[in-house]
Coordinates of C-alpha atoms and ligand atoms in Angstrom, one line a residue:
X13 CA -16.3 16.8 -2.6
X14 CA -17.3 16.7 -6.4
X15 CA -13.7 18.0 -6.9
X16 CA -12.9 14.5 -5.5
X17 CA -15.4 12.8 -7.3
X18 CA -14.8 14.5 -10.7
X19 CA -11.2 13.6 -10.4
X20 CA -11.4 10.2 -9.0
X21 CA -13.3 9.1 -12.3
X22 CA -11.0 10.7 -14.5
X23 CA -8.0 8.4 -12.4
X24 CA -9.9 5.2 -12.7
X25 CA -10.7 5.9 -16.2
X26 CA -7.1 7.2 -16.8
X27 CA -5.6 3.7 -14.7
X28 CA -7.9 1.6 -17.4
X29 CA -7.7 3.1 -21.0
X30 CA -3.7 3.1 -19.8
X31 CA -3.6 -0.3 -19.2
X32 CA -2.7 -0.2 -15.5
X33 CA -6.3 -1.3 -13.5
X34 CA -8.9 -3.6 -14.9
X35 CA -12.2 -3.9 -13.1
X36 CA -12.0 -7.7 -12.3
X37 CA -14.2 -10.0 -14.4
X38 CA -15.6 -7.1 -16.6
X39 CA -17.0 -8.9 -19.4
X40 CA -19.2 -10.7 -16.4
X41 CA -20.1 -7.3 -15.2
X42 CA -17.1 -7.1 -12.8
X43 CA -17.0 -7.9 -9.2
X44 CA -17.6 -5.4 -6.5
X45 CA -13.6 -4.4 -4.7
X46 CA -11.9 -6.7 -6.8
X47 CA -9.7 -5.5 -9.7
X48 CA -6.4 -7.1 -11.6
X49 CA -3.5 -4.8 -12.7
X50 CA -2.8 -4.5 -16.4
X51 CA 0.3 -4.6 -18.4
X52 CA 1.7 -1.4 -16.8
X53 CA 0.0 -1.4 -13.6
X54 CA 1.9 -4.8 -12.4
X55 CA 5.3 -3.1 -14.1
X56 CA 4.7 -0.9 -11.5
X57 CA 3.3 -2.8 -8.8
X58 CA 6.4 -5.2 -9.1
X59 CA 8.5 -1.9 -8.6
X60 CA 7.0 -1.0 -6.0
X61 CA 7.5 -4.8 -3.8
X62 CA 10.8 -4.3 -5.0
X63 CA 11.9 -0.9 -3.4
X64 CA 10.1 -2.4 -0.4
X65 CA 11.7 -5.7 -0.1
X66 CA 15.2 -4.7 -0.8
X67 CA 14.2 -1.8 2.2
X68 CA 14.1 -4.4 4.6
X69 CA 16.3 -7.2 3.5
X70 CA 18.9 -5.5 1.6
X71 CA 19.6 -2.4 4.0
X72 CA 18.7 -4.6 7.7
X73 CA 21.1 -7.9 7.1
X74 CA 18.8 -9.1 10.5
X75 CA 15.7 -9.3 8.1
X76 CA 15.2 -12.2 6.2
X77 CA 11.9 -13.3 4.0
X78 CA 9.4 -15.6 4.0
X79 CA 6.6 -16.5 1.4
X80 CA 3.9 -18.7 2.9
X81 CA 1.0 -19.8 1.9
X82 CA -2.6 -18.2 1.8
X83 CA -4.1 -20.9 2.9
X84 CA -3.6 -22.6 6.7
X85 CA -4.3 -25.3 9.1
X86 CA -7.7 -23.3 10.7
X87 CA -6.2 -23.8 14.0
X88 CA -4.1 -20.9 13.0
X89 CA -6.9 -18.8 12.9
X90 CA -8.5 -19.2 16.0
X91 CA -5.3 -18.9 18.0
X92 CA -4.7 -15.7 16.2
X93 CA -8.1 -14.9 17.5
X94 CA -9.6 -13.7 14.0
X95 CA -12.4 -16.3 14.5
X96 CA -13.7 -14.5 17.5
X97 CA -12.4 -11.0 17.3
X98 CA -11.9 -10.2 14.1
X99 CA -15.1 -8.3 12.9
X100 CA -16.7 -5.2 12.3
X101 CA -19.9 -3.9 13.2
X102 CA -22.8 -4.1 10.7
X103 CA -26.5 -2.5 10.6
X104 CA -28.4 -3.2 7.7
X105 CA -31.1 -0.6 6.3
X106 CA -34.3 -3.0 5.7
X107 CA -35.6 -0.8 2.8
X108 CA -32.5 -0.3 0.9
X109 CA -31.5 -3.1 1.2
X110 CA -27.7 -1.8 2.2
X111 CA -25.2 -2.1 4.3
X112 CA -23.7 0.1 7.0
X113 CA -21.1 0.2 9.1
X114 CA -23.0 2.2 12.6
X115 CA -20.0 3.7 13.5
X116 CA -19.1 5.5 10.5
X117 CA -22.8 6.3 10.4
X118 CA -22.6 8.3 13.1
X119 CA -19.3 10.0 12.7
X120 CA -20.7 11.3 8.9
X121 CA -24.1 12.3 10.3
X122 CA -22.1 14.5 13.4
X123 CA -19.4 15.3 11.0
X124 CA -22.3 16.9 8.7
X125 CA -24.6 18.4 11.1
X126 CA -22.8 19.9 14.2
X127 CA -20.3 21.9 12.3
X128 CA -21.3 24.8 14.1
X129 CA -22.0 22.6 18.0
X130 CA -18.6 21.4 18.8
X131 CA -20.0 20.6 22.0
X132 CA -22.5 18.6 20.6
X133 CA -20.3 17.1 18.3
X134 CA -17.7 16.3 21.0
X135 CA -20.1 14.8 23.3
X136 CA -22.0 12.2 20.8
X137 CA -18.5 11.3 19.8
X138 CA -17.4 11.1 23.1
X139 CA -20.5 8.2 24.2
X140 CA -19.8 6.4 20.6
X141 CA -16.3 6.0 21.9
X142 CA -17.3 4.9 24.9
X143 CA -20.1 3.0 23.7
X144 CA -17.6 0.7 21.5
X145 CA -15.4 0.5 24.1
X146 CA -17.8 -0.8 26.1
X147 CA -19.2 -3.6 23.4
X148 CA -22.8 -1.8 24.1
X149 CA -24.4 -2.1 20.7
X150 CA -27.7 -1.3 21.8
X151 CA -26.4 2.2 23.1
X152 CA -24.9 2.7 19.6
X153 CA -28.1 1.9 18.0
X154 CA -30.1 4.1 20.7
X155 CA -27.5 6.6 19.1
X156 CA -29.0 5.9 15.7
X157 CA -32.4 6.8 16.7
X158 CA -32.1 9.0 18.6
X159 CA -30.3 11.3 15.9
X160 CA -33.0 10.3 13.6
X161 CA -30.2 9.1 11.2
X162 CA -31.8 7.9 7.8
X163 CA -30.5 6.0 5.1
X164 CA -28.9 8.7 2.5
X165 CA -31.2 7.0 -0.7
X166 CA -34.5 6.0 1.0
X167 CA -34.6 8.9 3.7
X168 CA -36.3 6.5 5.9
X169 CA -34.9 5.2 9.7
X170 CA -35.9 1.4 9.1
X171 CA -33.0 -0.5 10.0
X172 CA -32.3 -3.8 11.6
X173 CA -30.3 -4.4 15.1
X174 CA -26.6 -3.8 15.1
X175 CA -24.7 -7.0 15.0
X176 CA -20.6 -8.4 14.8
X177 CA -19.6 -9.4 11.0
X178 CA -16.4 -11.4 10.8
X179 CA -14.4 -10.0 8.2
X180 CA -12.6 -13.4 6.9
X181 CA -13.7 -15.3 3.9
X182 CA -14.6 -19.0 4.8
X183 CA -14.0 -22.0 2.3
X184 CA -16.0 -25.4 3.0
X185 CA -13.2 -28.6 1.9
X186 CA -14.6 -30.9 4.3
X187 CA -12.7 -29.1 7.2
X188 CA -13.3 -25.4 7.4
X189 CA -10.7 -23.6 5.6
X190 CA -10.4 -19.4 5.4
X191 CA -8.7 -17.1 3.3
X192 CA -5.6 -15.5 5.4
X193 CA -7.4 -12.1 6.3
X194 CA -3.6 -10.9 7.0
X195 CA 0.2 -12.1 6.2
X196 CA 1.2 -11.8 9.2
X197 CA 0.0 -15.6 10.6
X198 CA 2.5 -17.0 7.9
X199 CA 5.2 -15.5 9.7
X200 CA 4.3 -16.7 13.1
X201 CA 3.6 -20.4 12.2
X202 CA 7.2 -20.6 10.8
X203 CA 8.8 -18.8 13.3
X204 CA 10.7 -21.5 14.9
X205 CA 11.6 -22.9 11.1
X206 CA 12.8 -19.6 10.2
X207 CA 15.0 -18.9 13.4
X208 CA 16.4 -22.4 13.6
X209 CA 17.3 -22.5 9.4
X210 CA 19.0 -19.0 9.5
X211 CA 20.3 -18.5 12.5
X212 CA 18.2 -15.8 14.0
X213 CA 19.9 -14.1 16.9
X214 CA 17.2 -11.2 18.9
X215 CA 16.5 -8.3 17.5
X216 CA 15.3 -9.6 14.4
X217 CA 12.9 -9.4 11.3
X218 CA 10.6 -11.8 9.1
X219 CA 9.7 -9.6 6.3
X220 CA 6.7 -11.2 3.7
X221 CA 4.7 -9.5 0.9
X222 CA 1.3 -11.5 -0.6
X223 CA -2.2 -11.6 -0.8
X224 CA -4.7 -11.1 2.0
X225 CA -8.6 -11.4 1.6
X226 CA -11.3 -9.8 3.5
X227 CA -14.9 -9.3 3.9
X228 CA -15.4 -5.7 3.2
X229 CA -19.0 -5.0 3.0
X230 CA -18.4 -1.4 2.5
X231 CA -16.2 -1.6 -0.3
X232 CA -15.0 1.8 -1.7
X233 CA -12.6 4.2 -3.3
X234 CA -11.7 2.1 -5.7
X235 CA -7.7 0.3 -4.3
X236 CA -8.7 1.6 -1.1
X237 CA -10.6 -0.9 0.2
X238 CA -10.5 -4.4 -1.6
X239 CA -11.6 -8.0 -0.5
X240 CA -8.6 -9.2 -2.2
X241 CA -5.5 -6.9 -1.7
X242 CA -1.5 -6.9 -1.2
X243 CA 0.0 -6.6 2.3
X244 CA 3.9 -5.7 2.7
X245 CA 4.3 -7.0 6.3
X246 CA 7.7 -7.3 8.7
X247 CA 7.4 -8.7 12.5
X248 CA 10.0 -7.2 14.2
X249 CA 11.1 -9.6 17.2
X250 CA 12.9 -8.3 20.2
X251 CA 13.4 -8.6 23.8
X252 CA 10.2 -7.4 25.7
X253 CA 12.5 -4.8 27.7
X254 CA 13.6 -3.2 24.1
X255 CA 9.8 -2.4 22.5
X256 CA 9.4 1.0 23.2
X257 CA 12.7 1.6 22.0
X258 CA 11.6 -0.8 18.1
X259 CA 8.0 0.8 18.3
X260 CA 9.7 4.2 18.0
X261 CA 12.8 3.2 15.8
X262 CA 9.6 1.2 13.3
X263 CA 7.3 4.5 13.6
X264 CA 10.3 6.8 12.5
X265 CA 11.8 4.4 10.0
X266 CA 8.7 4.0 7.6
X267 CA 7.4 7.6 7.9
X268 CA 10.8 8.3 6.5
X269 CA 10.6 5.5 3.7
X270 CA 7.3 7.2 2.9
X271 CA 8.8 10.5 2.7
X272 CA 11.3 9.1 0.1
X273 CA 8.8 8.2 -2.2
X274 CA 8.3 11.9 -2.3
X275 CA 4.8 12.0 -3.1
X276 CA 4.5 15.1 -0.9
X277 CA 6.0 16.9 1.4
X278 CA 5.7 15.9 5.6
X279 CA 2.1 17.8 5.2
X280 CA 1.0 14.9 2.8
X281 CA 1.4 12.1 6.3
X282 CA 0.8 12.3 9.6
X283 CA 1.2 9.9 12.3
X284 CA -2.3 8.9 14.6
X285 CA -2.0 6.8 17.5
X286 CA -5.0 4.5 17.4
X287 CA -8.0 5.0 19.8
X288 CA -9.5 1.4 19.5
X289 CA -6.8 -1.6 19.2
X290 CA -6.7 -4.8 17.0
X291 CA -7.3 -7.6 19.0
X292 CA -3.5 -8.8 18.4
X293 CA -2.0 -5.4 19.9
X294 CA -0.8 -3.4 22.6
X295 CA -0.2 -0.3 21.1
X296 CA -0.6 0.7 17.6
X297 CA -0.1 4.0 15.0
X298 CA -1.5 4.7 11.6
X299 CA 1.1 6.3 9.2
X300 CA -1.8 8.3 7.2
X301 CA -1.2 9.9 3.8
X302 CA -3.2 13.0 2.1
X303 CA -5.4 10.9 -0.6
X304 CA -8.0 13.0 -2.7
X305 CA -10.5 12.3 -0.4
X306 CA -8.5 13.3 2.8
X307 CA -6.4 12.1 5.3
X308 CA -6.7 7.6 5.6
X309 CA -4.4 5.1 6.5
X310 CA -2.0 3.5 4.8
X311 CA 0.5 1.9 6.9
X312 CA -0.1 0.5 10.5
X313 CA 2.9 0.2 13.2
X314 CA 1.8 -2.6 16.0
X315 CA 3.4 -4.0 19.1
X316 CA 1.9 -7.1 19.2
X317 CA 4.2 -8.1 22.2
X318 CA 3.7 -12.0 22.8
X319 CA 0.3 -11.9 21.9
X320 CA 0.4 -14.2 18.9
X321 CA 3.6 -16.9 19.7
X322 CA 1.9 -17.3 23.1
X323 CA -1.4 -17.9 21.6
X324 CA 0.7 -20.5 18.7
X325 CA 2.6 -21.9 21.7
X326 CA -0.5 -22.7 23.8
X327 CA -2.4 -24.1 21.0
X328 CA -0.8 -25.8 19.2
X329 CA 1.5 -27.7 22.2
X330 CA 4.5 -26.7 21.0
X331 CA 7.8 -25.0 22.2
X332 CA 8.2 -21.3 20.2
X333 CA 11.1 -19.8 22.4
X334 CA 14.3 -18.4 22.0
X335 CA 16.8 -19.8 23.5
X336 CA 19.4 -17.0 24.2
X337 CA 22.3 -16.1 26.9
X338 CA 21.0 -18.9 29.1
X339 CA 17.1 -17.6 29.1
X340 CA 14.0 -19.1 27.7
X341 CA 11.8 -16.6 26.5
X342 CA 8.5 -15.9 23.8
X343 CA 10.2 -12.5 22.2
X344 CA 7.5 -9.0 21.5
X345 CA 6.9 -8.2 18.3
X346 CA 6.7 -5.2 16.6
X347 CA 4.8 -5.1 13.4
X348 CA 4.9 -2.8 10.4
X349 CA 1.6 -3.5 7.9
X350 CA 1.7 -1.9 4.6
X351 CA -1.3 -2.1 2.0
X352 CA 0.5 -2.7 -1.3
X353 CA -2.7 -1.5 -3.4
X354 CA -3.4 1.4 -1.1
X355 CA 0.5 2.4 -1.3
X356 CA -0.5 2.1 -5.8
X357 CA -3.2 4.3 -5.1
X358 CA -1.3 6.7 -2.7
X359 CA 1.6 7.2 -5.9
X360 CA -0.9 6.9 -8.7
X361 CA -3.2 9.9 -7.4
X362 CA -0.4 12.0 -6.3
X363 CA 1.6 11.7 -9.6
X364 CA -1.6 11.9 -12.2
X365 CA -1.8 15.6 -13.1
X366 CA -3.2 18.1 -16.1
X367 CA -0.7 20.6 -17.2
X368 CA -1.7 24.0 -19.4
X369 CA 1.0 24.2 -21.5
X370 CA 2.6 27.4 -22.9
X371 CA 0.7 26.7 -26.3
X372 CA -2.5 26.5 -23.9
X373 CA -2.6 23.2 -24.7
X374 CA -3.1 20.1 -21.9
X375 CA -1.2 17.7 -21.1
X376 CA -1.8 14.7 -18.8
X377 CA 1.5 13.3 -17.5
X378 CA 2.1 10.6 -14.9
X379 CA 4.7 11.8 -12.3
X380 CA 5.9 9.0 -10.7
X381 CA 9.0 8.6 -9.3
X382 CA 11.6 7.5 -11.5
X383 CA 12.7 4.9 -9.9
X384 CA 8.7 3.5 -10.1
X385 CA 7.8 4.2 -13.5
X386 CA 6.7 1.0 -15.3
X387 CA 8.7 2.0 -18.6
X388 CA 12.2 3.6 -17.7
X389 CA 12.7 4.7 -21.2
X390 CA 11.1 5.1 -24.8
X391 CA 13.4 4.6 -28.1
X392 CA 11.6 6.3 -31.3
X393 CA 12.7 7.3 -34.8
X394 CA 11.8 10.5 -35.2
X395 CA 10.3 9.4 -38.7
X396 CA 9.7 6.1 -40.7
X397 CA 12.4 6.2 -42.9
X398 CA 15.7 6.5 -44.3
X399 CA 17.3 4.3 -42.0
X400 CA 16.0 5.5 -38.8
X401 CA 13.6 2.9 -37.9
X402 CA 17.1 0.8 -37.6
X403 CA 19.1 2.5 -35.9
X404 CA 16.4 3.1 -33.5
X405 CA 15.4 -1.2 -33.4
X406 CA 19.3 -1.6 -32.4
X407 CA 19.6 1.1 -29.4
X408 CA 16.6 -0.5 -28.1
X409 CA 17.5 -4.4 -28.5
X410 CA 21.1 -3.7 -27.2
X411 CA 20.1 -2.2 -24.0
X412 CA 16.0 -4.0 -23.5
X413 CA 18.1 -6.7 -21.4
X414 CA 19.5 -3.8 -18.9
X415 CA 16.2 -1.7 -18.6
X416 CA 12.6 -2.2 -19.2
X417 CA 12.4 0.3 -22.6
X418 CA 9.3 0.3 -25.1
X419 CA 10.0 0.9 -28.9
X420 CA 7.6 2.8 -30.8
X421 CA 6.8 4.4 -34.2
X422 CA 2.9 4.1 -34.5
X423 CA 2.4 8.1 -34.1
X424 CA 4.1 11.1 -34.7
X425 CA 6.8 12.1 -32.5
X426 CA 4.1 14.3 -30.5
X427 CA 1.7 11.9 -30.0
X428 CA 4.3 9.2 -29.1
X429 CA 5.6 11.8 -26.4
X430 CA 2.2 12.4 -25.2
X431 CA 1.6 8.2 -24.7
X432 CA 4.5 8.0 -22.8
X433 CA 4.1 11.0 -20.6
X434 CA 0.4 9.5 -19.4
X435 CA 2.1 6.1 -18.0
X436 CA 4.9 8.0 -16.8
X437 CA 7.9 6.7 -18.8
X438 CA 10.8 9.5 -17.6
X439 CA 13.0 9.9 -21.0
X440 CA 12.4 9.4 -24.1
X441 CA 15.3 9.2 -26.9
X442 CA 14.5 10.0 -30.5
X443 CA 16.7 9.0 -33.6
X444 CA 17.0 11.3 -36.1
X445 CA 19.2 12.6 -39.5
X446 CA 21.8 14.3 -36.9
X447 CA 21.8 10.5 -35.6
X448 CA 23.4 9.2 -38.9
X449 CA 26.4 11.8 -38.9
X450 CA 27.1 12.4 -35.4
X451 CA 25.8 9.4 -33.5
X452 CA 24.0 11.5 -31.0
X453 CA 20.0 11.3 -29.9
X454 CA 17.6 13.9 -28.6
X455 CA 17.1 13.3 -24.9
X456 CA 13.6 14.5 -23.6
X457 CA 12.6 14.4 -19.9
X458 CA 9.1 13.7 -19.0
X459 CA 8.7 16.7 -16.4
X460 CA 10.5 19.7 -17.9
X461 CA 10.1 18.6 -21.8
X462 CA 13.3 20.0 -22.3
X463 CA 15.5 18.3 -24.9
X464 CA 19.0 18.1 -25.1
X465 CA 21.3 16.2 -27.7
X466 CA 23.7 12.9 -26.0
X467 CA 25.6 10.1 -27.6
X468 CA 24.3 6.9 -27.7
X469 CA 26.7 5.6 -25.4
X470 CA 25.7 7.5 -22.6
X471 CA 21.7 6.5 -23.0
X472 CA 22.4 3.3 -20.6
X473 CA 24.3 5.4 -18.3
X474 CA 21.7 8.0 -17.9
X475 CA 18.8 5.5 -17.6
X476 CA 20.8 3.3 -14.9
X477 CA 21.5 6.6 -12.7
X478 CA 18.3 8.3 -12.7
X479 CA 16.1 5.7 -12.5
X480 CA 17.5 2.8 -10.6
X481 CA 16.7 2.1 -6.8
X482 CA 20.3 2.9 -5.8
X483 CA 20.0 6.7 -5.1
X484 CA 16.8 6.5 -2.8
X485 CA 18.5 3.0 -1.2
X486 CA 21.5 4.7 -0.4
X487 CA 19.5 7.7 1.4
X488 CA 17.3 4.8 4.0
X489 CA 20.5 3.5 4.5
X490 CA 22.3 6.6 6.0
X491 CA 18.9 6.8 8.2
X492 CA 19.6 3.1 9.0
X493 CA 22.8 4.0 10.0
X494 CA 22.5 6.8 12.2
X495 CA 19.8 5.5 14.1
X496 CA 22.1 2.1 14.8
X497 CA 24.7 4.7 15.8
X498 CA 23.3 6.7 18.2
X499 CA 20.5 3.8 20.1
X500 CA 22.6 0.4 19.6
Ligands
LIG22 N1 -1.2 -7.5 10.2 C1 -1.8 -6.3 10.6 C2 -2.8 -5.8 9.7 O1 -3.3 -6.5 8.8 P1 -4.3 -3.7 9.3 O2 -4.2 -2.3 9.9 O3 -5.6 -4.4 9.4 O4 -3.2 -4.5 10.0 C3 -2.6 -3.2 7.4 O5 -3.9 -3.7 7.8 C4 -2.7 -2.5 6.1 O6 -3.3 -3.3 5.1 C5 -3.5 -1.2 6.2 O7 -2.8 -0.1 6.6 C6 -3.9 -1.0 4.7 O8 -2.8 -0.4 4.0 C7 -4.0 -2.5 4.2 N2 -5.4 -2.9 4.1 C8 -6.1 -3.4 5.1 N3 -7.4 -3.7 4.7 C9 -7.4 -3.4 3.3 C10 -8.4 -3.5 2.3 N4 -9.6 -4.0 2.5 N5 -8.0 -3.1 1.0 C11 -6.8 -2.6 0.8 N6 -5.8 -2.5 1.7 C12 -6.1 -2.9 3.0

């Protein structure tokens, strides 16, 4: 656990002096689960919607996107059914002042203490689960007592009743307004927009990536767990016969998008069907990835069958049906949910690393993959003189319109090499006197360091290949493929 600690502080120091995540507001302080990307961090960010969007529109031609807005009619929200269900349980500890959530309460205090009762273990577990399945708060705070759970800082059991929290942000403007808590809503409202403008024919997608807000009163881990975040969304709609078959076909399709970010191996994710539902769904699966501090969430896979066009429909009088080979019908959904900062986090703490070089020296490189890096490539002259600073300032300007490069000549080669291997640039391509006679650079990769000499011409060549979204799009798309072939 102080591994984690130790190296999670070194990240979120790493992500600031690097220019990639700014506690929000600092110069007020900051503001608790709320940060803004920097000048690389949003490079990067950007690359990352990217890879996602053309995923779904590019390689599924029956995707199409949508951008709506954050805020909505507040009818929206009470047919979704986040005014009444959406919330989280809260306890509050009366000396400390803080915030729980009793659950997670619980599942630390057993996780801690009956290491060596799994009995014990599985049967407190067993009457939490039942307990919230239930609704039966007071059995969950009997739970509390009766384990003697304390407060970790006071040490003391002084703590209120256990009570709902709705996790949505609410805005007074005369009419009560809230901050979209998920994109999803967006998607729903314009459904019959989106299918009558394009043409829509069953099975079909609604892909959308933007900001959602939430309540988190147990805001941690840094990206992990925001009040303001990124959500990459797609409703799937299909005919309510077909959603097993799109629940699997979603499920297998993003572990393998994940895989091809190749931030581990299949031991880094694993798939958890969920024991407690969101109000919206009917079945539901957490894609979960290996963080620093263990196993968590990062993508959820929901049927939300009719659940939320029926709700629409109902409240808001109006028709949202397809009309297809002579039926009228509200179509299933299936829902993939992706946390854009979480996903950041996920590829910027498994490509941060410390490397003992063969001079014994360390190095701190940023491993992303290629195809992510904020900075594709770095031009340098090797030194400040003697022409080189020119030739350098032209390789860069002809080819800045093709590639996002940096130019640099404030340090010594070393140190520039060093900069660019801690924000993850993959080559860098240094001018130097060979340059003038043979119009050739030195080529050096960010992972092995080894340098090799290549003519100019080929430097745009070279950066297009190995670092474009092509290679990795090209690999989804023979998944794409194969699954259509076999199941359509
Ligand atoms: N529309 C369905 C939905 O929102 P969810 O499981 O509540 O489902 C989906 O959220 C994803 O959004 C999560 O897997 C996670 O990646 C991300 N997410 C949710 N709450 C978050 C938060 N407070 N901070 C950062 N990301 C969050």
């Amino acid at each position: 656990m102080k591994k984690c600690s130790y190296f999670f502080d070194f990240l979120i120091s790493h992500a600031k002096v690097y220019g990639f995540i700014f506690p929000s507001s600092e110069i007020y302080g900051g503001l608790n689960a709320i940060y803004d990307y920097g000048p690389h961090g949003v490079e990067l960010k950007n690359n990352i919607k990217e890879f996602w969007w053309k995923s779904m529109t590019l390689l599924h031609e029956n995707i199409v996107g949508v951008d709506s807005s954050i805020l909505m009619h507040s009818d929206v929200w009470h047919a979704s059914g986040h005014v009444d269900k959406f919330n989280e349980l809260l306890i509050d500890h009366k000396d400390s002042k803080k915030r729980y959530r009793p659950e997670i309460l619980i599942q630390e205090y057993v996780k801690k203490n009956f290491l060596n009762n799994p009995k014990k273990k599985e049967e407190i577990l067993s009457r939490l689960s039942q307990s919230l399945e239930k609704k039966d708060l007071g059995d969950i705070k009997v739970l509390i007592d009766e384990l003697c759970i304390c407060d970790p800082v006071f040490k003391t059991k002084n703590w209120t009743d256990i009570r709902h929290f709705n996790m949505m942000f609410k805005i007074k403007n005369g009419k009560d307004l809230y901050l979209r808590p998920e994109t999803a809503q967006g998607v729903f409202s314009n459904f019959h927009n989106i299918v009558k403008s394009s043409r829509m024919k069953i099975p079909f997608g609604i892909a959308q990536i933007g900001k959602s807000f939430r309540n988190e009163f147990i805001a941690r881990r840094f990206l992990f767990r925001m009040r303001e975040f990124e959500q990459m969304e797609m409703q799937f709609f299909i005919l309510p016969e077909e959603e097993i078959k799109w629940y699997e076909y979603w499920k297998e399709n993003r572990l393998k998008w994940h895989l091809e970010l190749k931030l581990g191996d299949k031991t880094s994710y694993q798939l958890c069907d969920h024991d407690h539902l969101s109000h919206y769904a009917s079945a539901g699966s957490d894609i979960e990835f290996h963080f620093p501090f263990g196993f968590q969430e990062i993508e959820g896979i929901h049927s939300r069958r009719d659940f939320d066009l029926k709700n629409h429909e109902f409240f808001s009088k109006k028709k949202i049906r397809i009309f297809e080979w002579k039926k009228n019908y509200i179509p299933y959904v299936i829902e993939t949910s992706l946390g854009l900062d979480r996903l950041f986090l996920a590829i910027f703490s498994s490509s941060l690393k410390k490397e003992k070089l063969k001079n014994g020296k360390i190095r701190i490189v940023l491993k992303l993959p290629y195809f992510l890096s904020p900075i594709k490539a770095a031009i340098f002259p090797l030194v400040r003189k003697d022409g080189l600073q020119e030739i350098a300032k032209k390789i860069f300007h002809d080819m800045k319109i093709h590639h996002r490069l940096v130019y640099d000549e404030k340090e010594s080669i070393g140190k520039l090499y060093r900069r660019q291997d801690a924000i993850g640039t993959p080559f860098c391509f240094t001018v130097d006197y060979d340059t003038i006679k043979t119009d050739t650079v030195t080529m050096r990769n960010r992972d092995s360091m080894e340098q090799k000499r290549i003519h100019i011409k080929e430097i745009s060549k070279i950066i297009k290949q190995e670092t474009g979204f092509e290679k990795v799009l090209k690999k989804l798309y023979h998944f794409i493929l194969f699954f259509s072939y076999f199941s359509l």
